[in-house]
Rosetta silent file (secondary structure, phi, psi, omega in degrees, C-alpha in Angstrom):
SEQUENCE: XXXXXXXXXXXXXXXXXXXXXXXXXXXXXXXXXXXXXXXXXXXXXXXXXXXXXXXXXXXXXXXXXXXXXXXXXXXXXXXXXXXXXXXXXXXXXXXXXXXXXXXXXXXXXXXXXXXXXXXXXXXXXXXXXXXXXXXXXXXXXXXXXXXXXXXXXXXXXXXXXXXXXXXXX
SCORE:     score description
SCORE:     0.000 S_00000001
   1 L     0.000  104.856 -172.940    0.000    0.000    0.000 S_00000001
   2 H   -69.177  -16.848  179.000    1.919    2.975   -1.256 S_00000001
   3 H   -64.756  -20.667  179.923   -0.066    5.487    0.811 S_00000001
   4 H   -95.929  -10.793  179.251    1.895    4.342    3.840 S_00000001
   5 H   -61.020  -35.549 -179.386    5.285    4.478    2.139 S_00000001
   6 H   -63.900  -27.214  179.622    5.420    8.209    2.800 S_00000001
   7 H   -68.178  -28.280  178.292    5.181    7.541    6.523 S_00000001
   8 H   -63.414  -33.719 -178.486    8.498    5.702    6.357 S_00000001
   9 H   -68.410  -40.689 -176.880   10.196    8.931    5.251 S_00000001
  10 H  -112.278    4.122 -179.114    8.950   11.005    8.185 S_00000001
  11 H    76.142  171.273 -179.733    8.071    8.250   10.601 S_00000001
  12 H   -62.667  -29.049  179.761    4.725    7.611   12.197 S_00000001
  13 H   -56.665  -34.094  178.706    5.010   10.988   13.917 S_00000001
  14 H   -59.536  -35.293 -179.836    4.440   12.636   10.560 S_00000001
  15 H   -71.563  -15.622 -178.667    1.030   11.017   10.458 S_00000001
  16 L   -97.577   -0.194 -176.666    0.040   12.598   13.757 S_00000001
  17 H   -60.204  -43.889 -178.531    0.779   16.221   12.771 S_00000001
  18 H   -62.712  -44.456  178.492   -2.779   17.035   11.722 S_00000001
  19 H   -59.119  -45.250 -179.143   -4.225   15.677   14.978 S_00000001
  20 H   -65.817  -38.158  178.320   -1.734   17.704   17.008 S_00000001
  21 H   -64.924  -40.460  178.256   -2.438   20.843   14.968 S_00000001
  22 H   -65.575  -44.557 -179.513   -6.181   20.483   15.563 S_00000001
  23 H   -62.402  -34.422 -177.866   -5.655   19.894   19.287 S_00000001
  24 H   -83.146  -13.135 -176.284   -3.442   22.988   19.543 S_00000001
  25 L   -94.716  177.828  176.708   -5.834   25.222   17.592 S_00000001
  26 H   -71.234  -12.064  178.659   -9.139   26.828   18.486 S_00000001
  27 H   -63.531  -25.250 -177.906  -10.829   23.994   16.580 S_00000001
  28 H   -65.699  -12.191  178.516  -10.470   21.783   19.652 S_00000001
  29 H   -80.342  -11.416 -178.559  -13.285   23.803   21.255 S_00000001
  30 L   -88.283  153.835  176.357  -15.792   22.389   18.757 S_00000001
  31 L   -70.585  -33.664 -177.845  -17.787   19.191   19.182 S_00000001
  32 L  -134.897  142.250  168.020  -16.975   18.124   15.613 S_00000001
  33 L  -127.606  116.199  179.880  -14.244   18.862   13.123 S_00000001
  34 L   -96.335  129.853  177.065  -15.023   17.485    9.662 S_00000001
  35 L  -115.409  109.252 -177.940  -12.115   16.787    7.343 S_00000001
  36 L   -92.319  117.664 -176.145  -13.326   16.256    3.780 S_00000001
  37 L  -113.256  153.284  175.224  -10.779   14.262    1.801 S_00000001
  38 L   -68.191  159.295 -178.521  -10.572   13.296   -1.848 S_00000001
  39 L   -78.220   65.164  176.749  -11.384    9.687   -2.703 S_00000001
  40 L  -142.040  170.960 -178.205   -7.774    8.553   -2.682 S_00000001
  41 L  -112.468   38.217  179.476   -5.455    6.906   -0.232 S_00000001
  42 L   -78.391 -174.176 -175.899   -2.710    9.494   -0.294 S_00000001
  43 H   -61.515  -37.029  178.727   -0.928   11.083    2.614 S_00000001
  44 H   -59.539  -47.004  179.638   -3.716   13.632    3.202 S_00000001
  45 H   -65.299  -40.571  178.789   -6.297   10.888    3.687 S_00000001
  46 H   -64.890  -44.402  177.822   -4.015    8.835    5.902 S_00000001
  47 H   -61.892  -38.154  177.545   -3.221   11.875    8.061 S_00000001
  48 H   -62.355  -39.395  177.395   -6.944   12.609    8.322 S_00000001
  49 H   -65.941  -40.907  178.960   -7.500    9.063    9.589 S_00000001
  50 H   -62.414  -33.123 -177.562   -4.707    9.430   12.142 S_00000001
  51 H   -83.652   -8.247 -170.363   -6.328   12.653   13.378 S_00000001
  52 L  -105.066  150.310  170.335   -9.813   11.141   13.566 S_00000001
  53 L  -101.388  -17.635  179.734  -11.730    9.140   16.072 S_00000001
  54 E  -138.706  152.817 -178.253  -14.514    8.493   13.554 S_00000001
  55 E  -135.378  129.075  175.393  -14.661    8.052    9.808 S_00000001
  56 E  -109.574  120.038 -177.834  -17.652    8.523    7.507 S_00000001
  57 E  -112.864  121.592  175.074  -17.243    6.735    4.186 S_00000001
  58 E   -76.327  139.337  178.134  -19.670    7.411    1.319 S_00000001
  59 E  -130.488  113.486 -179.504  -20.761    4.342   -0.627 S_00000001
  60 E   -78.668  168.964 -173.082  -22.637    4.928   -3.867 S_00000001
  61 L   -85.210   44.841  176.249  -25.306    2.559   -5.156 S_00000001
  62 L  -137.853  163.815 -174.728  -23.160    0.590   -7.619 S_00000001
  63 H   -68.836  -30.248  177.679  -20.930   -2.467   -7.430 S_00000001
  64 H   -61.697  -30.241  178.729  -17.681   -0.593   -8.067 S_00000001
  65 H   -66.588  -28.471  176.621  -18.257    1.249   -4.809 S_00000001
  66 H   -66.352  -36.771  175.534  -18.133   -2.108   -3.013 S_00000001
  67 H   -65.674  -42.121  177.171  -14.628   -2.619   -4.389 S_00000001
  68 H   -62.542  -38.469  178.884  -13.670    0.857   -3.197 S_00000001
  69 H   -66.129  -39.534  177.333  -15.111    0.076    0.223 S_00000001
  70 H   -60.296  -44.703  177.724  -13.062   -3.111    0.408 S_00000001
  71 H   -62.898  -42.726  179.674   -9.915   -1.108   -0.336 S_00000001
  72 H   -62.475  -36.066  178.553  -10.896    1.517    2.233 S_00000001
  73 H   -65.171  -37.534  175.837  -11.278   -1.181    4.868 S_00000001
  74 H   -63.416  -44.288 -179.697   -7.722   -2.347    4.183 S_00000001
  75 H   -64.979  -42.763  179.201   -6.460    1.218    4.503 S_00000001
  76 H   -61.068  -46.492  179.991   -8.456    1.763    7.703 S_00000001
  77 H   -59.394  -45.558  179.785   -7.100   -1.415    9.271 S_00000001
  78 H   -66.068  -39.244  177.388   -3.532   -0.447    8.420 S_00000001
  79 H   -60.645  -41.977  178.679   -4.092    3.127    9.690 S_00000001
  80 H   -64.071  -40.547  178.961   -5.328    1.758   12.998 S_00000001
  81 H   -62.363  -46.057 -176.647   -2.271   -0.501   13.282 S_00000001
  82 H   -72.095  -43.182 -175.531    0.156    2.327   12.576 S_00000001
  83 H   -77.044  -23.502 -179.792   -1.612    5.045   14.590 S_00000001
  84 L    80.211   14.075  175.158   -2.276    2.825   17.577 S_00000001
  85 L  -139.677  151.614  179.366   -5.904    3.855   17.959 S_00000001
  86 L   -80.085  145.733  178.454   -9.277    2.551   16.774 S_00000001
  87 L  -120.450  120.668 -178.729  -11.315    4.614   14.372 S_00000001
  88 E   -73.578  128.925 -175.572  -15.080    4.213   14.515 S_00000001
  89 E   -99.130  134.558  171.907  -16.489    3.558   11.046 S_00000001
  90 E  -128.506  143.825  176.758  -19.743    4.931    9.657 S_00000001
  91 E  -119.125  142.697  175.930  -21.031    4.400    6.134 S_00000001
  92 E  -127.268  129.906  178.510  -23.430    6.635    4.236 S_00000001
  93 E   -79.046  120.500 -177.796  -25.279    5.528    1.103 S_00000001
  94 E  -122.845  164.056  178.846  -24.864    8.218   -1.563 S_00000001
  95 L    50.766   43.397 -175.341  -25.981    8.801   -5.129 S_00000001
  96 E   -85.537  126.053  172.191  -28.836    6.401   -4.542 S_00000001
  97 L  -105.225   90.715 -166.873  -31.328    5.815   -7.340 S_00000001
  98 L   -61.982  -18.092  179.045  -33.904    4.151   -5.157 S_00000001
  99 L   -84.446  -12.052 -178.376  -35.964    2.731   -8.035 S_00000001
 100 L   -84.446  133.852  178.845  -33.012    0.725   -9.378 S_00000001
 101 H   -62.236  -40.170  179.483  -32.715   -2.898   -8.335 S_00000001
 102 H   -59.316  -43.444  179.820  -28.901   -2.643   -8.352 S_00000001
 103 H   -60.192  -45.565  179.549  -28.974    0.235   -5.873 S_00000001
 104 H   -63.918  -38.488  179.909  -31.178   -1.744   -3.488 S_00000001
 105 H   -66.446  -42.083  178.629  -28.912   -4.792   -3.815 S_00000001
 106 H   -63.721  -46.553  179.790  -25.764   -2.781   -3.052 S_00000001
 107 H   -61.716  -42.154  179.206  -27.353   -1.160    0.000 S_00000001
 108 H   -59.459  -42.977 -179.556  -28.602   -4.562    1.200 S_00000001
 109 H   -66.386  -42.126  178.729  -25.117   -6.024    0.895 S_00000001
 110 H   -63.616  -41.558  178.114  -23.510   -3.109    2.743 S_00000001
 111 H   -63.042  -36.863 -179.683  -26.094   -3.431    5.519 S_00000001
 112 H   -66.019  -46.027 -174.550  -25.377   -7.163    5.771 S_00000001
 113 H   -85.180  -16.070 -179.418  -21.603   -6.797    6.098 S_00000001
 114 L  -131.177   60.860 -179.582  -21.619   -3.631    8.216 S_00000001
 115 L   -61.524  140.303  179.560  -24.507   -3.986   10.683 S_00000001
 116 L    63.036   19.902  178.955  -25.005   -0.911   12.884 S_00000001
 117 L  -120.721  -12.110 -176.849  -22.437    1.010   10.788 S_00000001
 118 E   -96.917  118.453  179.162  -24.674    2.321    7.960 S_00000001
 119 E   -63.487  146.587 -168.850  -26.272    5.660    8.719 S_00000001
 120 L   -59.197  -46.346 -170.592  -30.045    5.621    8.298 S_00000001
 121 L   -83.090  119.000  171.150  -30.571    8.241    5.576 S_00000001
 122 L   -81.774  141.004  178.008  -29.621    7.350    2.010 S_00000001
 123 L   -90.917  111.502 -177.244  -28.631   10.367   -0.095 S_00000001
 124 E   -71.933  148.134  173.129  -30.728   10.218   -3.247 S_00000001
 125 L   -60.386  134.150 -172.921  -29.298   11.046   -6.662 S_00000001
 126 L  -152.798  132.661 -178.952  -30.289   14.642   -7.292 S_00000001
 127 H   -60.532  -41.663 -178.355  -29.583   17.163  -10.053 S_00000001
 128 H   -61.437  -35.564  177.461  -29.183   20.020   -7.571 S_00000001
 129 H   -65.503  -36.056  178.510  -26.431   18.080   -5.757 S_00000001
 130 H   -72.886  -32.483 -175.618  -24.571   17.696   -9.046 S_00000001
 131 H   -83.219  -35.942 -169.724  -25.012   21.371   -9.965 S_00000001
 132 H   -58.269  -36.585  178.540  -24.247   23.212   -6.713 S_00000001
 133 H   -62.569  -32.711 -179.300  -20.428   22.758   -6.734 S_00000001
 134 H   -68.443  -17.629  176.409  -20.187   24.439  -10.141 S_00000001
 135 H   -99.436    1.374  179.249  -21.794   27.513   -8.564 S_00000001
 136 L    68.835   30.286 -176.769  -19.485   27.389   -5.537 S_00000001
 137 L  -125.909  155.464  170.815  -22.416   26.831   -3.199 S_00000001
 138 L   -76.766  165.444  178.026  -23.543   24.245   -0.710 S_00000001
 139 H   -62.971  -29.939 -178.953  -26.761   22.430   -1.438 S_00000001
 140 H   -72.861  -31.134  176.293  -28.402   24.484    1.327 S_00000001
 141 H   -82.912  -32.871 -175.369  -27.409   27.754   -0.361 S_00000001
 142 H   -79.067  -52.335 -178.263  -28.099   26.531   -3.883 S_00000001
 143 L  -151.694   81.602 -172.270  -31.444   24.759   -3.505 S_00000001
 144 L   -69.151  -12.937  178.593  -32.474   24.360    0.131 S_00000001
 145 L  -101.866   10.075 -179.927  -35.824   22.753   -0.725 S_00000001
 146 L   -78.227  162.405  177.174  -34.328   20.019   -2.914 S_00000001
 147 H   -64.838  -30.658  177.318  -34.371   16.354   -1.980 S_00000001
 148 H   -62.940  -43.750  178.159  -30.560   16.542   -1.743 S_00000001
 149 H   -65.521  -42.585  177.926  -30.755   19.265    0.919 S_00000001
 150 H   -59.556  -44.142 -178.421  -33.453   17.311    2.779 S_00000001
 151 H   -64.382  -45.025 -178.921  -31.316   14.159    2.700 S_00000001
 152 H   -69.313  -32.506  174.821  -28.166   15.887    3.968 S_00000001
 153 H   -64.512  -43.117  177.592  -30.119   17.638    6.714 S_00000001
 154 H   -65.840  -38.348  177.627  -31.482   14.252    7.780 S_00000001
 155 H   -61.576  -39.139  177.269  -27.994   12.739    7.556 S_00000001
 156 H   -59.189  -39.784  175.993  -26.719   15.388    9.965 S_00000001
 157 H   -65.420  -39.388  176.852  -29.358   14.191   12.446 S_00000001
 158 H   -56.473  -45.941 -178.285  -28.241   10.603   11.841 S_00000001
 159 H   -64.106  -46.922 -178.256  -24.687   11.554   12.774 S_00000001
 160 H   -64.606  -39.564 -175.711  -25.721   13.469   15.885 S_00000001
 161 H   -95.588   -1.727 -176.571  -28.140   10.795   17.090 S_00000001
 162 L    56.335   41.854 -177.905  -26.107    7.797   15.878 S_00000001
 163 L   -85.077  120.148 -177.053  -29.181    6.704   13.921 S_00000001
 164 E  -119.207  159.157  175.441  -28.416    3.679   11.766 S_00000001
 165 L   -74.090  145.419 -175.263  -30.319    1.572    9.263 S_00000001
 166 L   -91.413   -3.626  178.524  -31.550   -1.687   10.751 S_00000001
 167 L    87.579   -1.268 -178.480  -30.892   -3.860    7.714 S_00000001
 168 L   -97.745   21.156 -175.666  -34.565   -4.633    7.122 S_00000001
 169 L   -79.941    0.000    0.000  -34.908   -2.359    4.104 S_00000001
């Protein structure tokens, strides 16, 4: 896993810099600090895992996302070994086309293999969600009455309340 090769150059301590910077900053006064990382396993993502006590991984409603999730689980396991601390995993179903059989099958499989780890609210595929980044706006600023905004608002409640899907969907 080449994402960890960089840690050899600066040692494991290099991986803890972000956590230490957050702890030393005014951010430590907040209940949550969200670190949004690109979907890669580079040094930024690894450092974010080292700095985190919890990880939210988006899983879209297609089979390729299951392969990505498998890879992420390998990276998470290795991050925990290197960092010396457990990271609580949460999964969120994204880009869900709820009428598609494939989408339902993927969600069912994720629920089966990750019981009590899948947040309750699936994020439905939505045009406004696809458009808002091109306008430099959040979904709440771009189209606050869209299904995408409703889903993300509900997801925020899921995170706060630790509300998970029960697998009976």
